[in-house]
PDB file of C-alpha atoms and ligand atoms in Angstrom:
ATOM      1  CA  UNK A 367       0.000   0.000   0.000  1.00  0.00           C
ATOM      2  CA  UNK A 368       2.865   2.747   0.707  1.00  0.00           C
ATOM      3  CA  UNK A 369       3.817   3.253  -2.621  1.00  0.00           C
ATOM      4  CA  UNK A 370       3.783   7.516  -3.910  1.00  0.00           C
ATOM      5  CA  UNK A 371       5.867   6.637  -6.854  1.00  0.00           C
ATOM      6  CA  UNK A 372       4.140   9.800  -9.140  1.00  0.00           C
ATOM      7  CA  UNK A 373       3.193  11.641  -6.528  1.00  0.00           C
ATOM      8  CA  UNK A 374       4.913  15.095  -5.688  1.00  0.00           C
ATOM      9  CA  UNK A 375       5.473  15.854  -1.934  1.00  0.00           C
ATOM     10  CA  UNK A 376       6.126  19.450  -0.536  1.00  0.00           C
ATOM     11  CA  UNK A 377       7.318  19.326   3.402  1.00  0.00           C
ATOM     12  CA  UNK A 378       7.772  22.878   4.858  1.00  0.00           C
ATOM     13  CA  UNK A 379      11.054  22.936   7.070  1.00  0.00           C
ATOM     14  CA  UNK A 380      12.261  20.147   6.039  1.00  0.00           C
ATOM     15  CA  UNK A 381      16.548  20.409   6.144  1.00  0.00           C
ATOM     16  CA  UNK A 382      16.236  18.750   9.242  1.00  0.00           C
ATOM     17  CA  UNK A 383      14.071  17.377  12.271  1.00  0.00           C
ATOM     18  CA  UNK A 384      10.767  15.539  11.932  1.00  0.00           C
ATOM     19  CA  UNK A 385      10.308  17.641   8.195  1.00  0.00           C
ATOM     20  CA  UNK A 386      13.008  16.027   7.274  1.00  0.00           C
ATOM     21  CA  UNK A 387      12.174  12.718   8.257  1.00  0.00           C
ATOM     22  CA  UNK A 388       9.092  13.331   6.483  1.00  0.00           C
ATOM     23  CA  UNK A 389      10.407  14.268   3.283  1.00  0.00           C
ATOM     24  CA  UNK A 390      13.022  11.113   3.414  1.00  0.00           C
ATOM     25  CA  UNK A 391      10.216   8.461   4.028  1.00  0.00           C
ATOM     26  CA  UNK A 392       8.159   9.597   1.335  1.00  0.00           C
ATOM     27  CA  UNK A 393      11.220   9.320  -0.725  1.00  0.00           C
ATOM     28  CA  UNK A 394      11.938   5.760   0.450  1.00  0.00           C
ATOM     29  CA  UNK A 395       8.624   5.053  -0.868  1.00  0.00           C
ATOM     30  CA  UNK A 396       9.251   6.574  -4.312  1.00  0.00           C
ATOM     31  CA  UNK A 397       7.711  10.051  -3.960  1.00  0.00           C
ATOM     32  CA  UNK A 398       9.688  12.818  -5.421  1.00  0.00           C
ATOM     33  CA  UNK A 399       9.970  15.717  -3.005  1.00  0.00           C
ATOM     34  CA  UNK A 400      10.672  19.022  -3.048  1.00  0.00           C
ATOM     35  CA  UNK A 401      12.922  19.992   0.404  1.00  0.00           C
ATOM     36  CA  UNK A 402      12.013  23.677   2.005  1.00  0.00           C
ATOM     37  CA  UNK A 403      13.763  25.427   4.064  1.00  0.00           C
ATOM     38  CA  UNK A 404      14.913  29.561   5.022  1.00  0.00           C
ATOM     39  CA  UNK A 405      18.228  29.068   4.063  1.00  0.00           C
ATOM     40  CA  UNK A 406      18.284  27.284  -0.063  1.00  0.00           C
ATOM     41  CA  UNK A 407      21.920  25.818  -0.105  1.00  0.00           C
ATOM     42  CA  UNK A 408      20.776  23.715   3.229  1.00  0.00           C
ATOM     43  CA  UNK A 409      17.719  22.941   1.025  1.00  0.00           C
ATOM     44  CA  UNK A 410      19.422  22.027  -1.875  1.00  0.00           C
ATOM     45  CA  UNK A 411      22.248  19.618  -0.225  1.00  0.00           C
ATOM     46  CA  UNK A 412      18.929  17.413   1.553  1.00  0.00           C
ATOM     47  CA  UNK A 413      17.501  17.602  -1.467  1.00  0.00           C
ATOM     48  CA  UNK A 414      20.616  15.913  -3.598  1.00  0.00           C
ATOM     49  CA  UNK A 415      21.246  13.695  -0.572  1.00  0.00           C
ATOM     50  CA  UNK A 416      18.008  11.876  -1.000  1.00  0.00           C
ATOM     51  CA  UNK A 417      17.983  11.741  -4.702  1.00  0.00           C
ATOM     52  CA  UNK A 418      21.030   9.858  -4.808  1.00  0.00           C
ATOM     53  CA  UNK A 419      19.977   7.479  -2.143  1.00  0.00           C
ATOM     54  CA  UNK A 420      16.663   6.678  -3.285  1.00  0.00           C
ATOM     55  CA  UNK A 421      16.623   7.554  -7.167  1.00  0.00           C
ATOM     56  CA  UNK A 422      13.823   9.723  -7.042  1.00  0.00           C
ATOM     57  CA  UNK A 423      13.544  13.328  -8.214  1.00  0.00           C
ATOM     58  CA  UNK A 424      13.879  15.730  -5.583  1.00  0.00           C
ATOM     59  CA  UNK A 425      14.541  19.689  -5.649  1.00  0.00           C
ATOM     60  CA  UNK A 426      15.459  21.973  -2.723  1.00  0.00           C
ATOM     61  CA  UNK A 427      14.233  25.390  -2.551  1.00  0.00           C
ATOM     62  CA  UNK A 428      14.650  28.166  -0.300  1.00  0.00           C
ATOM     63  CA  UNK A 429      11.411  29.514   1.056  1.00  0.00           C
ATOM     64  CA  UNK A 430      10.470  31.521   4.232  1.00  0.00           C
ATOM     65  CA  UNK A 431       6.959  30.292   4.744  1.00  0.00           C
ATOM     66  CA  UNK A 432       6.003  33.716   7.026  1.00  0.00           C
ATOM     67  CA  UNK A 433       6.962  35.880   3.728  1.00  0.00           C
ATOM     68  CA  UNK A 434       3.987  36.100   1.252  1.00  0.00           C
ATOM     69  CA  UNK A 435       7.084  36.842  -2.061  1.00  0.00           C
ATOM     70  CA  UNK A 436       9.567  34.120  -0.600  1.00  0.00           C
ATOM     71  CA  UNK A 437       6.480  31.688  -1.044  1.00  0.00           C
ATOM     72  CA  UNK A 438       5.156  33.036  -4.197  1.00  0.00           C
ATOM     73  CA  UNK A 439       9.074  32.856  -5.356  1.00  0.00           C
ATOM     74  CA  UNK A 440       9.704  29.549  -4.359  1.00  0.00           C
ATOM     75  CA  UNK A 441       6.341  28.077  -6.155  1.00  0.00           C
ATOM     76  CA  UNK A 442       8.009  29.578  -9.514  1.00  0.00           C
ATOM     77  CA  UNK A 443      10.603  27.668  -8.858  1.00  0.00           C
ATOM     78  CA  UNK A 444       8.382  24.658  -7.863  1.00  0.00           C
ATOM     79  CA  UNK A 445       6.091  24.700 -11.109  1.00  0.00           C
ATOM     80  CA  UNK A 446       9.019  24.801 -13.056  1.00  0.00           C
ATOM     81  CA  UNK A 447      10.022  21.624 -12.124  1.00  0.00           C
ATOM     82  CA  UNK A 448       6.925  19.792 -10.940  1.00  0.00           C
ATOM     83  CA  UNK A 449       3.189  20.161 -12.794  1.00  0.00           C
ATOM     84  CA  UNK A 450       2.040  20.656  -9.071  1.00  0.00           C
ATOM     85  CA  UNK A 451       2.168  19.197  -5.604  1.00  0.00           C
ATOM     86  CA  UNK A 452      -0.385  16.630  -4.621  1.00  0.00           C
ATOM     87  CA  UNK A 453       0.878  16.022  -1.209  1.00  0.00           C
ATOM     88  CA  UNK A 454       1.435  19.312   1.497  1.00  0.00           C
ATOM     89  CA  UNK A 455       2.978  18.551   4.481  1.00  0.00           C
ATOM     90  CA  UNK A 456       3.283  22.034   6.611  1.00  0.00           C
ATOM     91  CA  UNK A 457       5.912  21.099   8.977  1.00  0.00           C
ATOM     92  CA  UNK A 458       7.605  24.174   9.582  1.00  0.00           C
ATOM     93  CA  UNK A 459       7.196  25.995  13.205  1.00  0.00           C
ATOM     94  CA  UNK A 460       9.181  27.874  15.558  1.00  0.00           C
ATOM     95  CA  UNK A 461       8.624  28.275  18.982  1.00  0.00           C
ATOM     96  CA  UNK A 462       9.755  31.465  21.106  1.00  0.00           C
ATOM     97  CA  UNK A 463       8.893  30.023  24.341  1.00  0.00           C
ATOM     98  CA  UNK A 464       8.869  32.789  28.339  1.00  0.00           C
ATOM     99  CA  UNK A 465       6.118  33.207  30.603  1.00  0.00           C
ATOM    100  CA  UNK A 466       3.360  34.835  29.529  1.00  0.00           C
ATOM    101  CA  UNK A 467       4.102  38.190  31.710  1.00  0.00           C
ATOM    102  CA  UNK A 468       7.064  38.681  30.189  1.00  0.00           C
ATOM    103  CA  UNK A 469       5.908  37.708  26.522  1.00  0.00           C
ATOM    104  CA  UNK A 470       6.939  40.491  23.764  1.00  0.00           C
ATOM    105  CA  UNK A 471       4.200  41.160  21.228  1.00  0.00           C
ATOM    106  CA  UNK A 472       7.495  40.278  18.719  1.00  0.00           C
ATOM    107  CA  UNK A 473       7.605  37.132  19.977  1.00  0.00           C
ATOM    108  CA  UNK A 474       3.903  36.482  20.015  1.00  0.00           C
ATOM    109  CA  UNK A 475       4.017  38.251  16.199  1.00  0.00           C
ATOM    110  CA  UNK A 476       6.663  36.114  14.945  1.00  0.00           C
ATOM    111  CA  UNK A 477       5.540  32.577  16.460  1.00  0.00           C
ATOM    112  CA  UNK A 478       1.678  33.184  14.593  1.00  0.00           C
ATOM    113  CA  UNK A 479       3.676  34.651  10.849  1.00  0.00           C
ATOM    114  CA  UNK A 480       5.800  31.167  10.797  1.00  0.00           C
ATOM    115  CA  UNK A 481       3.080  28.293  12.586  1.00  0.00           C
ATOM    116  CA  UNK A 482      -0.513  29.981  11.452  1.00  0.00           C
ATOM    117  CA  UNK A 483       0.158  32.465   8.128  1.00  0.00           C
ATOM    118  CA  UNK A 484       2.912  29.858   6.856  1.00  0.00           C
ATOM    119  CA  UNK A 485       0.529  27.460   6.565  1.00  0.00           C
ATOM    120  CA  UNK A 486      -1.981  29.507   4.840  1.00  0.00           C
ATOM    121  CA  UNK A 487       0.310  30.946   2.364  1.00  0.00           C
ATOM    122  CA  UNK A 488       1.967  27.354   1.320  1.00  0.00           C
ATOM    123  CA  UNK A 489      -1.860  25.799   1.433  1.00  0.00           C
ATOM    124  CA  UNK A 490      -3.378  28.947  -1.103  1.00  0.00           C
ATOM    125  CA  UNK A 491      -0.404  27.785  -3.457  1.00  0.00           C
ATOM    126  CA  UNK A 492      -1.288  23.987  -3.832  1.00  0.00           C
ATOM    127  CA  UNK A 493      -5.133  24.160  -3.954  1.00  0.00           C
ATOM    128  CA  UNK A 494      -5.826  24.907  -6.914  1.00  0.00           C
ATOM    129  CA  UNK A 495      -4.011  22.119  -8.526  1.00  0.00           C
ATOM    130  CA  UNK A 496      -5.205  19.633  -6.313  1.00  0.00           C
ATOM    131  CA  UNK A 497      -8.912  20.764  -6.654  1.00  0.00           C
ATOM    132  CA  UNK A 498      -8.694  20.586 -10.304  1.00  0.00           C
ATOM    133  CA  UNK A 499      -7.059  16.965 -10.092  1.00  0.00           C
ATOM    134  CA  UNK A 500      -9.374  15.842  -7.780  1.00  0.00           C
ATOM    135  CA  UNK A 501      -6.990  14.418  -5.309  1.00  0.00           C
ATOM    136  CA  UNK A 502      -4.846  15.871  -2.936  1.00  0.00           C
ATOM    137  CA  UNK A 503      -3.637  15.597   0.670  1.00  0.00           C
ATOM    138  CA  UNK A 504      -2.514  17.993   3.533  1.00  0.00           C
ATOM    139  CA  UNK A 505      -1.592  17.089   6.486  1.00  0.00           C
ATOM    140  CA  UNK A 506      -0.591  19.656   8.926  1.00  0.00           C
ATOM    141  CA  UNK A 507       1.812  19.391  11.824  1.00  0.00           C
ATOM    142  CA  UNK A 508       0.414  20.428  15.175  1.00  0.00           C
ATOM    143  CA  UNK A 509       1.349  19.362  18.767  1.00  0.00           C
ATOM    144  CA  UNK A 510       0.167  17.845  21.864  1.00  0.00           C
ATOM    145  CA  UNK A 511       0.570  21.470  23.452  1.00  0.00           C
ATOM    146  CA  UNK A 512      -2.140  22.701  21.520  1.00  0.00           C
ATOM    147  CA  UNK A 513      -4.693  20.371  23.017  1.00  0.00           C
ATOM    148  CA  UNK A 514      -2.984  20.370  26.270  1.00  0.00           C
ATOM    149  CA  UNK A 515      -1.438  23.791  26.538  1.00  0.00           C
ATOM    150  CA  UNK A 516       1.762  24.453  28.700  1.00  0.00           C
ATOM    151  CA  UNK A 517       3.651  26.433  30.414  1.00  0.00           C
ATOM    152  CA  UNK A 518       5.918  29.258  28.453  1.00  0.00           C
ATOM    153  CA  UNK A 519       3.961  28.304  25.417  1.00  0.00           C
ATOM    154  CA  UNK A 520       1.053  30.502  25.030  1.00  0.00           C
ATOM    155  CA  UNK A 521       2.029  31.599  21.262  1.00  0.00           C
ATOM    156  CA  UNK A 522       3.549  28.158  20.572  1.00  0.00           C
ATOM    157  CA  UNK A 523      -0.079  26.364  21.912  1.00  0.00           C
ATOM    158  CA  UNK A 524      -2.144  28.773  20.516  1.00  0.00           C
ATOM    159  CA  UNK A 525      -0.952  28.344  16.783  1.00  0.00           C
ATOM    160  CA  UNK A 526      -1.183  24.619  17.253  1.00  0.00           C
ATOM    161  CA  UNK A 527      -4.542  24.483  18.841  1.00  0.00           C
ATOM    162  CA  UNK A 528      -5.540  27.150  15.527  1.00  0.00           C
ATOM    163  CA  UNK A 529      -3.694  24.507  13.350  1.00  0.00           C
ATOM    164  CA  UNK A 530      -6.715  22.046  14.326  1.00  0.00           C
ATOM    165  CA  UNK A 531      -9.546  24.435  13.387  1.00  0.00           C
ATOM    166  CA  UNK A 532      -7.421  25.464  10.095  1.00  0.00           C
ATOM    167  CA  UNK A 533      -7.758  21.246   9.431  1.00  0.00           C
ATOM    168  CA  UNK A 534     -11.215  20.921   9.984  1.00  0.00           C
ATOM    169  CA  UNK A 535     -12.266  23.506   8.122  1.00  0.00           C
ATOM    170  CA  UNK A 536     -10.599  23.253   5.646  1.00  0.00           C
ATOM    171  CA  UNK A 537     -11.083  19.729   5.624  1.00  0.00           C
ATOM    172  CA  UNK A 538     -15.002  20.588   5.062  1.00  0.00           C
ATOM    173  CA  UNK A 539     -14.275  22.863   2.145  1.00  0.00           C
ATOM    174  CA  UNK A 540     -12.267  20.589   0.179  1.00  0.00           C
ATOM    175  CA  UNK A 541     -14.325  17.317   0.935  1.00  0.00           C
ATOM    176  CA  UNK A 542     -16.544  17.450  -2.306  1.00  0.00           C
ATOM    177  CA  UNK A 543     -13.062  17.541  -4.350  1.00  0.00           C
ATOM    178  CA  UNK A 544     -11.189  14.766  -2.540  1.00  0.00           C
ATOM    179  CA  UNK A 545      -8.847  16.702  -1.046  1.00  0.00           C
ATOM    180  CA  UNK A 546      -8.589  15.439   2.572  1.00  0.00           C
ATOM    181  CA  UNK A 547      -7.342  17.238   5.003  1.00  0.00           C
ATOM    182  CA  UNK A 548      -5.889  16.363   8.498  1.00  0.00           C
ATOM    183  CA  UNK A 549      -3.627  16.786  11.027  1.00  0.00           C
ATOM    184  CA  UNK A 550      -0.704  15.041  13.385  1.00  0.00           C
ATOM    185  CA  UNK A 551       0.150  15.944  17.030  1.00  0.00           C
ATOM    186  CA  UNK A 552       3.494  14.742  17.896  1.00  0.00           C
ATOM    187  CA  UNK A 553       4.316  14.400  21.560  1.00  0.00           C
ATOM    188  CA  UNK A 554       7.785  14.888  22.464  1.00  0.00           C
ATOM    189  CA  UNK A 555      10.167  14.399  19.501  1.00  0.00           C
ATOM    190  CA  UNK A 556      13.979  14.126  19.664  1.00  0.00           C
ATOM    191  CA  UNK A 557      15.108  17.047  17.420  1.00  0.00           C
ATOM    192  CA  UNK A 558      17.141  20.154  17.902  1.00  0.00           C
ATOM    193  CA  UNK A 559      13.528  22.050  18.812  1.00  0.00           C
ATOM    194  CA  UNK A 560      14.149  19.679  22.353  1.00  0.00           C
ATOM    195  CA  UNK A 561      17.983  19.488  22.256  1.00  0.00           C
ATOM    196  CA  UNK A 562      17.324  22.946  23.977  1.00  0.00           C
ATOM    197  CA  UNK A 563      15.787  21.805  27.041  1.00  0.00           C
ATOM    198  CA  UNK A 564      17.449  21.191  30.266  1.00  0.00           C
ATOM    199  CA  UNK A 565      18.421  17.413  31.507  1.00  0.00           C
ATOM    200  CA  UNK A 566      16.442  17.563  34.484  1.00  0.00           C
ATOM    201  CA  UNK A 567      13.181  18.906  32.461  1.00  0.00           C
ATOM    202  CA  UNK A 568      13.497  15.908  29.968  1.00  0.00           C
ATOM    203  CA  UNK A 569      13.130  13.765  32.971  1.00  0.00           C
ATOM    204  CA  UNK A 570      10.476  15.218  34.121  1.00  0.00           C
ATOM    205  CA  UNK A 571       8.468  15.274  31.238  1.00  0.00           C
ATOM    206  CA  UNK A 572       9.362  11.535  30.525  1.00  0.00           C
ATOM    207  CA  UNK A 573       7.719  10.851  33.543  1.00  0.00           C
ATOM    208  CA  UNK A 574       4.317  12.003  32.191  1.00  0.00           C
ATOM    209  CA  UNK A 575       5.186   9.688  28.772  1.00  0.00           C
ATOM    210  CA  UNK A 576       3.642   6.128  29.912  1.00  0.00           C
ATOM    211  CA  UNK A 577       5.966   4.411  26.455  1.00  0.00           C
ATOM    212  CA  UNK A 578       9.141   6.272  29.304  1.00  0.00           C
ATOM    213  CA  UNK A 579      10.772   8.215  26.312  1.00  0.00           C
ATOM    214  CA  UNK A 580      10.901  10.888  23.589  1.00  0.00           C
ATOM    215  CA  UNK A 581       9.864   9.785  20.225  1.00  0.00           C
ATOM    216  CA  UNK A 582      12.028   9.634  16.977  1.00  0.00           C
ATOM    217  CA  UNK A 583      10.910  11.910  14.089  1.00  0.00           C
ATOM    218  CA  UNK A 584      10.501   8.661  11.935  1.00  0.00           C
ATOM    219  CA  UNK A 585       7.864   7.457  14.363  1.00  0.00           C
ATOM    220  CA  UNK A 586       5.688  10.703  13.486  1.00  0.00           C
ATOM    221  CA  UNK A 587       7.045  10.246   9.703  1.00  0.00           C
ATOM    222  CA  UNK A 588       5.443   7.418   9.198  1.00  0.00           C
ATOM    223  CA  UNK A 589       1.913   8.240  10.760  1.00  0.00           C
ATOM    224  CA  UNK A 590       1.977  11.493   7.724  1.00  0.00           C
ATOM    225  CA  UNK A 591       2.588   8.362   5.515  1.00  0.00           C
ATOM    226  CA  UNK A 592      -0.352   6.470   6.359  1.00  0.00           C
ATOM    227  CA  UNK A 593      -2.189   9.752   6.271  1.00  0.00           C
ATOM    228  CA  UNK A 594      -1.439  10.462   2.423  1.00  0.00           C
ATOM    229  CA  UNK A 595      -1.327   6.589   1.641  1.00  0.00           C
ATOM    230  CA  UNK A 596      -4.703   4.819   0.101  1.00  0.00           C
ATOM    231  CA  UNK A 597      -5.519   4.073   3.831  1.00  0.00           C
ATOM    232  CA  UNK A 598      -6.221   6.674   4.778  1.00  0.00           C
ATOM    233  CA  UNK A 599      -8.477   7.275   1.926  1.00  0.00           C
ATOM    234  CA  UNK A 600     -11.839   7.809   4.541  1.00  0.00           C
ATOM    235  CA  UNK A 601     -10.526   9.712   6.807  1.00  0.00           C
ATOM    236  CA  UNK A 602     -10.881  13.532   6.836  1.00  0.00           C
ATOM    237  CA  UNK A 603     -10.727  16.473   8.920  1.00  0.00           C
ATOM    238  CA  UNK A 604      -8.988  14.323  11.653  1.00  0.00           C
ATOM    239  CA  UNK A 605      -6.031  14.921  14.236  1.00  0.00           C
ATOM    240  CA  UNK A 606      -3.979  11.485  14.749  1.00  0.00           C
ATOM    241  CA  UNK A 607      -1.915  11.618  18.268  1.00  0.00           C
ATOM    242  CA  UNK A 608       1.437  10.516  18.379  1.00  0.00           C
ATOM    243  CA  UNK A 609       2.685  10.498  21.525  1.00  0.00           C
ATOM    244  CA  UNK A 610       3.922   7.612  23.515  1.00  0.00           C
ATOM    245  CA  UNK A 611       0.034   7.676  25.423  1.00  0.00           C
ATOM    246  CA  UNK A 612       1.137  10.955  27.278  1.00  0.00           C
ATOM    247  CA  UNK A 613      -2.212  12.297  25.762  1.00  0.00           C
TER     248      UNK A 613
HETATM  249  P1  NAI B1017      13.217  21.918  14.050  1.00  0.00           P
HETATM  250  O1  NAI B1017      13.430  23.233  14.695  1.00  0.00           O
HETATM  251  O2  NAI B1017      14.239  20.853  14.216  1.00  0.00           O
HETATM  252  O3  NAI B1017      12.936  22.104  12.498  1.00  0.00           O
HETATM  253  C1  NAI B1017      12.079  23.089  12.041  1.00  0.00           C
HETATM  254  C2  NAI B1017      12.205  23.241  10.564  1.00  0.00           C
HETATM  255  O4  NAI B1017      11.400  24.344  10.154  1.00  0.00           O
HETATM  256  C3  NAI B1017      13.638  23.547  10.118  1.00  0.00           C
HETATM  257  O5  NAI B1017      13.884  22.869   8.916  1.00  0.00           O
HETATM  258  C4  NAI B1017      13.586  25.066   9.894  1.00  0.00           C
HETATM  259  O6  NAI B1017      14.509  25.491   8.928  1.00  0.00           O
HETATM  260  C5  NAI B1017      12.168  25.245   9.411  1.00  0.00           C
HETATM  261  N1  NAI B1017      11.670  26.616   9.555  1.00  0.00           N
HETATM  262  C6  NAI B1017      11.708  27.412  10.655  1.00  0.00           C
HETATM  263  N2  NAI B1017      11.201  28.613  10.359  1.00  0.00           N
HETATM  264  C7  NAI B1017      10.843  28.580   9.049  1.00  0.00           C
HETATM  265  C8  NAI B1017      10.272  29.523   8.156  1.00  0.00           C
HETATM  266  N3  NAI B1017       9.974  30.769   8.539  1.00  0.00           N
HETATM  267  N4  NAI B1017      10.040  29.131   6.885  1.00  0.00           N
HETATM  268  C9  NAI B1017      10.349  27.887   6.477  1.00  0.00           C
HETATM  269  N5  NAI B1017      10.897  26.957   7.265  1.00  0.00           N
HETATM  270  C10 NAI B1017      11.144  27.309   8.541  1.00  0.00           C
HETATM  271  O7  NAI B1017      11.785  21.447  14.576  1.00  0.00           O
HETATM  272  P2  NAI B1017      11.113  20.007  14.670  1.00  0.00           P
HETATM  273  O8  NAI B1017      11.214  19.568  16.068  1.00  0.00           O
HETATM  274  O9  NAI B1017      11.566  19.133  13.593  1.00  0.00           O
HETATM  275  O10 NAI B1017       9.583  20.449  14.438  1.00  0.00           O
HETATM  276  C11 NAI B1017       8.913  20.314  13.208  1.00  0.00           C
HETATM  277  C12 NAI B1017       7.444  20.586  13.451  1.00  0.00           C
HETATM  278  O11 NAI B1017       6.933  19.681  14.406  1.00  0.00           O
HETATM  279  C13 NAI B1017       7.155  21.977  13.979  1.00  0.00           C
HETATM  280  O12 NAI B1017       5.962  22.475  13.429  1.00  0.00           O
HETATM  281  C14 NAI B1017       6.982  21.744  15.455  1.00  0.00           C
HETATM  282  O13 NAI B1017       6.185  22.731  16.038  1.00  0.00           O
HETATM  283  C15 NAI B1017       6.313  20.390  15.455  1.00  0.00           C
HETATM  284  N6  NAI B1017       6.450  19.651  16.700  1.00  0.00           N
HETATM  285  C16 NAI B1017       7.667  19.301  17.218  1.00  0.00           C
HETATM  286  C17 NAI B1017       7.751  18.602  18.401  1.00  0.00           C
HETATM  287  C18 NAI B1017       9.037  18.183  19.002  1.00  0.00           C
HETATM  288  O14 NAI B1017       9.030  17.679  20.144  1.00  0.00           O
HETATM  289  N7  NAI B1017      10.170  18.310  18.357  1.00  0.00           N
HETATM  290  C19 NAI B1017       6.533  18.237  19.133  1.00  0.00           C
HETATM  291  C20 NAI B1017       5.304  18.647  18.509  1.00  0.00           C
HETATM  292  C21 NAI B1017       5.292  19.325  17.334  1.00  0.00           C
END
């Protein structure tokens, strides 16, 4: 069943982390894939590192998902190459985490541009060529803080909890075409986002993980998989949780 050979995969932020993990399964299973990032020469080296390892056709652009131009830029670039994208993964998010008392309106500002209008500047670029094909799939990365919320996160939470209503709504618009639309919540993922955190925080938030550990960005990799594959074909609209039963 997990077999995109012919299908064209965007993931948003993905030189490294869980996009990248993203972009390298799809590749495994014969997708091409176009690699995003802010800076293009990262981009472009991911994307050449996967072509050669998998034979597929890949491409690595620069694009800064918060800037309305970089975007519209980097889909010239896209449509040049590729007749369109028929799979969206919006990966990409930042997080600019302090207490809410001390919280800047900047960082507030610049946490919404990158999680919230990201995604709804790379989304208004692939609809149209999925509506008119009649197929496409999104599948939006939120995060187990949006249904949860937590502390030093209120920007961070918010744009993931708005990432959910973004899915469902859009889920219901796109419905009569076949474009499905859903969502993943990782839990704790081991990628430089967490490398940040203290020792002694990682053990205490592995105590509220019943599976005892962080997960690897291949585990939430291959849940996006099952989301685009034939599968998943019924299922719209929806958030799938992926972390370790800590929610
Ligand atoms: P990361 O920080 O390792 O990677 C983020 C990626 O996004 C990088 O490739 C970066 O270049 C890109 N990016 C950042 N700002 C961008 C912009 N303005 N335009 C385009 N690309 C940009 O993060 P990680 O951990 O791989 O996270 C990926 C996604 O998963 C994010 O949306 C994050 O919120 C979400 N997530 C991560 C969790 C974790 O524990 N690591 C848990 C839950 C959700």
């Amino acid at each position: 069943m997990l077999n995109f050979e012919g299908k064209t995969v965007l993931v948003t932020g993905s030189t490294r982390g869980i996009g990248r993990a993203i972009a390298e399964e799809f590749a495994k299973y014969g997708a091409n894939v176009i690699i995003s990032g802010t800076v293009e020469e990262k981009a472009q080296e991911v994307a050449q590192e996967l072509a050669s390892k998998y034979g597929v056709k890949t491409l690595g652009v620069g694009m800064n998902v918060a800037d309305s131009q970089s975007v519209e830029e980097a889909f010239k670039k896209i449509h040049s190459e590729f007749e369109g994208v028929d799979i969206l993964v919006n990966n990409a998010g930042i997080t600019r985490d302090t207490l809410f008392m001390r919280m800047k309106l900047e960082d507030w500002q610049k946490v919404l541009d990158v999680n919230l209008t990201g995604t709804f500047l790379v989304t208004k670029q692939v609809i149209r060529y999925m509506t008119k094909k009649r197929w496409g799939r999104i599948i939006n990365i939120s995060s187990v803080v949006g249904f949860t919320g937590n502390v030093g996160q209120v920007n961070y939470a918010t744009t993931k909890a708005g990432l959910i209503g973004f899915t469902k709504s859009l889920a219901k618009e796109l419905a009569p075409r076949n474009v499905l639309v859903n969502a993943v919540a990782p839990g704790f993922i081991e990628t430089d986002m967490t490398a940040t955190l203290k020792e002694e925080i990682k053990e205490e938030y592995k105590k509220q993980i019943p599976l005892g550990r962080f997960g690897k960005p291949e585990e939430v990799a291959r849940v996006v998989l099952f989301l685009a594959s034939p599968m998943a074909d019924y299922i719209t609209g929806e958030t799938i949780h992926v972390n370790g039963g800590m929610y």
